[in-house]
């Protein structure tokens, strides 16, 4: 489990295709502190460390076809940056919200601009009545994870088969995460609030 409070960014060093899987080699500031089998969220996707090169501060994770289908990791190229967060200790503060590291789907940035020192982003994602019944939706002032960053929802909307969500980013978050690279057309990962999913599913079962 994660909190959506990004620790740093990791850079893609190498990409190796293996049947339907992809092995990514990353480097980041805490790579020499990792252990085999440790969980790390990459753009919000929980992945397991499978190999280490602590001398080079590099580590390898494997992404399965299902995760590639639901996330933006398959779009990564050598040199790209992802947001990374190690799993949250049970005795730590929950500074963000409960993030499972199970990305639901991708969204596309349709607006990005600076406003009075902060940054405004609006994203569009596929939606349907069935997805909403299963909890894949946003509520105003609720929580959403975008590329692994815990954020407060503003201006949520659904029009036809498209959902919309906006977020505002403070300068610090813009500087230390890969939101600094997001522009119109950029594909990001979405994880909707797990509490909303449970409540939606319960409401369906109790009908």
Tab-separated table of C-alpha atoms in Angstrom:
chain	number	residue	atom	x	y	z
A	1	UNK	CA	0.000	0.000	0.000
A	2	UNK	CA	1.114	3.537	-0.777
A	3	UNK	CA	0.114	7.054	0.211
A	4	UNK	CA	0.564	8.913	-3.078
A	5	UNK	CA	3.367	11.034	-1.639
A	6	UNK	CA	6.083	10.698	-4.281
A	7	UNK	CA	9.617	10.329	-2.882
A	8	UNK	CA	11.551	11.190	-6.025
A	9	UNK	CA	11.729	10.436	-9.737
A	10	UNK	CA	13.468	7.447	-11.304
A	11	UNK	CA	15.015	7.520	-14.784
A	12	UNK	CA	14.671	4.704	-17.299
A	13	UNK	CA	18.127	3.269	-18.027
A	14	UNK	CA	17.262	0.228	-20.137
A	15	UNK	CA	14.218	-1.563	-21.584
A	16	UNK	CA	14.149	-5.295	-22.378
A	17	UNK	CA	11.170	-7.003	-24.023
A	18	UNK	CA	10.525	-10.593	-22.928
A	19	UNK	CA	7.505	-12.162	-24.657
A	20	UNK	CA	4.551	-10.071	-23.391
A	21	UNK	CA	6.524	-8.687	-20.424
A	22	UNK	CA	8.909	-5.748	-20.275
A	23	UNK	CA	11.908	-5.545	-17.929
A	24	UNK	CA	12.712	-1.938	-17.021
A	25	UNK	CA	16.005	-0.846	-15.481
A	26	UNK	CA	15.708	2.322	-13.408
A	27	UNK	CA	18.097	4.501	-11.448
A	28	UNK	CA	17.090	6.772	-8.579
A	29	UNK	CA	18.407	8.237	-5.321
A	30	UNK	CA	17.246	5.365	-3.091
A	31	UNK	CA	18.137	2.479	-5.439
A	32	UNK	CA	21.021	1.347	-3.204
A	33	UNK	CA	18.582	1.013	-0.274
A	34	UNK	CA	16.263	-1.415	-2.064
A	35	UNK	CA	16.051	-5.172	-1.643
A	36	UNK	CA	14.910	-7.973	-3.915
A	37	UNK	CA	11.100	-8.514	-3.719
A	38	UNK	CA	10.537	-4.956	-2.448
A	39	UNK	CA	7.482	-3.109	-3.787
A	40	UNK	CA	7.900	0.279	-5.439
A	41	UNK	CA	5.186	2.317	-7.164
A	42	UNK	CA	6.189	3.613	-10.609
A	43	UNK	CA	3.783	6.275	-11.893
A	44	UNK	CA	1.380	4.671	-9.447
A	45	UNK	CA	1.915	1.061	-10.602
A	46	UNK	CA	3.105	-1.300	-7.863
A	47	UNK	CA	6.081	-3.296	-9.184
A	48	UNK	CA	8.476	-5.774	-7.583
A	49	UNK	CA	12.241	-5.330	-7.604
A	50	UNK	CA	13.731	-8.425	-9.287
A	51	UNK	CA	17.388	-7.435	-9.795
A	52	UNK	CA	19.785	-4.931	-8.236
A	53	UNK	CA	23.058	-3.235	-9.097
A	54	UNK	CA	23.680	-1.143	-6.009
A	55	UNK	CA	27.077	0.033	-7.223
A	56	UNK	CA	25.369	1.790	-10.136
A	57	UNK	CA	22.235	2.645	-8.124
A	58	UNK	CA	20.170	0.649	-10.604
A	59	UNK	CA	17.354	-1.860	-10.186
A	60	UNK	CA	15.095	-3.905	-12.457
A	61	UNK	CA	11.328	-4.446	-12.354
A	62	UNK	CA	9.125	-6.550	-14.627
A	63	UNK	CA	5.817	-5.283	-15.990
A	64	UNK	CA	3.207	-7.813	-17.110
A	65	UNK	CA	0.878	-7.436	-20.097
A	66	UNK	CA	-2.135	-6.523	-17.925
A	67	UNK	CA	-0.254	-3.655	-16.261
A	68	UNK	CA	1.044	-2.489	-19.633
A	69	UNK	CA	-2.514	-2.471	-21.004
A	70	UNK	CA	-3.922	-0.411	-18.143
A	71	UNK	CA	-1.038	2.017	-17.653
A	72	UNK	CA	1.332	4.342	-19.497
A	73	UNK	CA	4.428	2.262	-18.702
A	74	UNK	CA	4.466	0.719	-22.174
A	75	UNK	CA	5.022	4.217	-23.583
A	76	UNK	CA	8.259	4.743	-21.637
A	77	UNK	CA	11.529	5.278	-23.456
A	78	UNK	CA	15.124	5.311	-22.192
A	79	UNK	CA	15.711	8.627	-20.453
A	80	UNK	CA	12.093	9.116	-19.354
A	81	UNK	CA	11.253	9.832	-15.725
A	82	UNK	CA	8.620	8.165	-13.546
A	83	UNK	CA	7.380	9.056	-10.072
A	84	UNK	CA	8.464	6.504	-7.470
A	85	UNK	CA	7.333	5.736	-3.932
A	86	UNK	CA	8.263	2.849	-1.675
A	87	UNK	CA	5.461	1.049	0.192
A	88	UNK	CA	4.194	2.859	3.268
A	89	UNK	CA	5.214	1.616	6.757
A	90	UNK	CA	2.172	0.709	8.858
A	91	UNK	CA	3.272	3.045	11.654
A	92	UNK	CA	3.719	6.059	9.370
A	93	UNK	CA	1.410	9.015	8.775
A	94	UNK	CA	-1.001	8.764	5.850
A	95	UNK	CA	-0.171	12.156	4.339
A	96	UNK	CA	-1.974	11.458	1.059
A	97	UNK	CA	-4.719	8.841	0.743
A	98	UNK	CA	-4.899	5.052	0.451
A	99	UNK	CA	-3.253	4.182	-2.885
A	100	UNK	CA	-3.062	0.492	-3.770
A	101	UNK	CA	-0.685	0.751	-6.693
A	102	UNK	CA	-3.314	-0.922	-8.913
A	103	UNK	CA	-3.815	1.537	-11.750
A	104	UNK	CA	-7.335	1.433	-13.193
A	105	UNK	CA	-6.781	3.089	-16.556
A	106	UNK	CA	-5.036	5.895	-18.384
A	107	UNK	CA	-6.175	9.455	-19.068
A	108	UNK	CA	-5.032	12.110	-21.529
A	109	UNK	CA	-4.108	15.660	-20.563
A	110	UNK	CA	-6.355	18.137	-22.384
A	111	UNK	CA	-5.267	21.317	-20.588
A	112	UNK	CA	-2.128	22.355	-18.698
A	113	UNK	CA	-1.227	25.870	-17.693
A	114	UNK	CA	0.317	27.908	-14.918
A	115	UNK	CA	-2.012	29.998	-12.803
A	116	UNK	CA	-0.777	32.440	-10.149
A	117	UNK	CA	2.310	30.353	-9.374
A	118	UNK	CA	0.545	26.988	-9.270
A	119	UNK	CA	-0.371	24.618	-12.108
A	120	UNK	CA	-3.776	23.535	-13.436
A	121	UNK	CA	-4.301	20.268	-15.324
A	122	UNK	CA	-7.421	18.727	-16.823
A	123	UNK	CA	-7.594	15.108	-17.942
A	124	UNK	CA	-10.022	13.080	-20.052
A	125	UNK	CA	-10.602	9.351	-19.620
A	126	UNK	CA	-12.925	6.659	-20.967
A	127	UNK	CA	-16.083	6.224	-18.912
A	128	UNK	CA	-19.381	4.334	-18.987
A	129	UNK	CA	-22.332	3.650	-16.704
A	130	UNK	CA	-20.916	0.200	-15.949
A	131	UNK	CA	-17.536	1.649	-14.951
A	132	UNK	CA	-19.231	4.209	-12.702
A	133	UNK	CA	-21.249	1.433	-11.033
A	134	UNK	CA	-17.936	-0.295	-10.279
A	135	UNK	CA	-16.480	2.849	-8.716
A	136	UNK	CA	-14.405	4.197	-11.600
A	137	UNK	CA	-15.361	7.833	-11.145
A	138	UNK	CA	-14.323	11.010	-9.316
A	139	UNK	CA	-16.206	13.218	-6.864
A	140	UNK	CA	-15.532	16.880	-6.167
A	141	UNK	CA	-12.979	17.334	-3.347
A	142	UNK	CA	-12.388	13.583	-3.280
A	143	UNK	CA	-9.031	11.881	-3.873
A	144	UNK	CA	-7.461	10.498	-7.032
A	145	UNK	CA	-3.985	9.184	-7.829
A	146	UNK	CA	-2.486	10.536	-11.060
A	147	UNK	CA	0.890	9.034	-12.021
A	148	UNK	CA	1.088	7.918	-8.388
A	149	UNK	CA	0.545	11.405	-6.930
A	150	UNK	CA	-2.245	11.783	-4.360
A	151	UNK	CA	-4.360	14.746	-5.456
A	152	UNK	CA	-7.634	16.473	-4.624
A	153	UNK	CA	-10.290	16.328	-7.332
A	154	UNK	CA	-11.852	19.481	-8.728
A	155	UNK	CA	-14.353	19.937	-11.556
A	156	UNK	CA	-15.188	16.238	-12.122
A	157	UNK	CA	-17.631	15.568	-14.952
A	158	UNK	CA	-18.934	12.843	-17.246
A	159	UNK	CA	-20.184	13.549	-20.757
A	160	UNK	CA	-21.270	10.573	-22.814
A	161	UNK	CA	-18.466	8.016	-22.821
A	162	UNK	CA	-15.831	10.421	-21.463
A	163	UNK	CA	-14.967	11.370	-17.885
A	164	UNK	CA	-13.123	14.520	-16.869
A	165	UNK	CA	-11.085	15.445	-13.813
A	166	UNK	CA	-9.044	18.530	-12.966
A	167	UNK	CA	-6.312	18.986	-10.364
A	168	UNK	CA	-4.222	21.898	-9.157
A	169	UNK	CA	-0.531	21.361	-8.404
A	170	UNK	CA	1.504	23.474	-5.994
A	171	UNK	CA	4.974	24.565	-7.205
A	172	UNK	CA	6.748	22.014	-4.964
A	173	UNK	CA	4.825	19.062	-6.420
A	174	UNK	CA	5.385	20.391	-9.921
A	175	UNK	CA	9.121	20.530	-9.293
A	176	UNK	CA	9.704	17.125	-7.638
A	177	UNK	CA	7.381	14.942	-9.781
A	178	UNK	CA	7.027	14.300	-13.481
A	179	UNK	CA	4.068	16.659	-13.617
A	180	UNK	CA	6.685	19.137	-14.850
A	181	UNK	CA	6.796	17.122	-18.095
A	182	UNK	CA	3.037	16.766	-18.558
A	183	UNK	CA	1.544	18.753	-21.422
A	184	UNK	CA	-1.543	18.522	-23.618
A	185	UNK	CA	-1.591	15.016	-25.115
A	186	UNK	CA	0.467	13.356	-22.352
A	187	UNK	CA	-0.915	10.009	-21.165
A	188	UNK	CA	-1.081	9.532	-17.378
A	189	UNK	CA	-2.162	6.764	-15.014
A	190	UNK	CA	-5.351	6.985	-12.941
A	191	UNK	CA	-6.212	5.091	-9.785
A	192	UNK	CA	-9.649	5.950	-8.421
A	193	UNK	CA	-10.370	6.030	-4.681
A	194	UNK	CA	-10.662	2.489	-3.271
A	195	UNK	CA	-13.310	3.615	-0.758
A	196	UNK	CA	-15.515	4.790	-3.622
A	197	UNK	CA	-15.068	1.440	-5.366
A	198	UNK	CA	-16.152	-0.521	-2.282
A	199	UNK	CA	-19.178	1.704	-1.705
A	200	UNK	CA	-20.233	1.460	-5.360
A	201	UNK	CA	-19.908	-2.318	-5.351
A	202	UNK	CA	-21.813	-2.603	-2.067
A	203	UNK	CA	-24.636	-0.444	-3.396
A	204	UNK	CA	-24.931	-2.755	-6.409
A	205	UNK	CA	-25.006	-5.896	-4.255
A	206	UNK	CA	-27.674	-4.473	-1.935
A	207	UNK	CA	-30.090	-3.528	-4.694
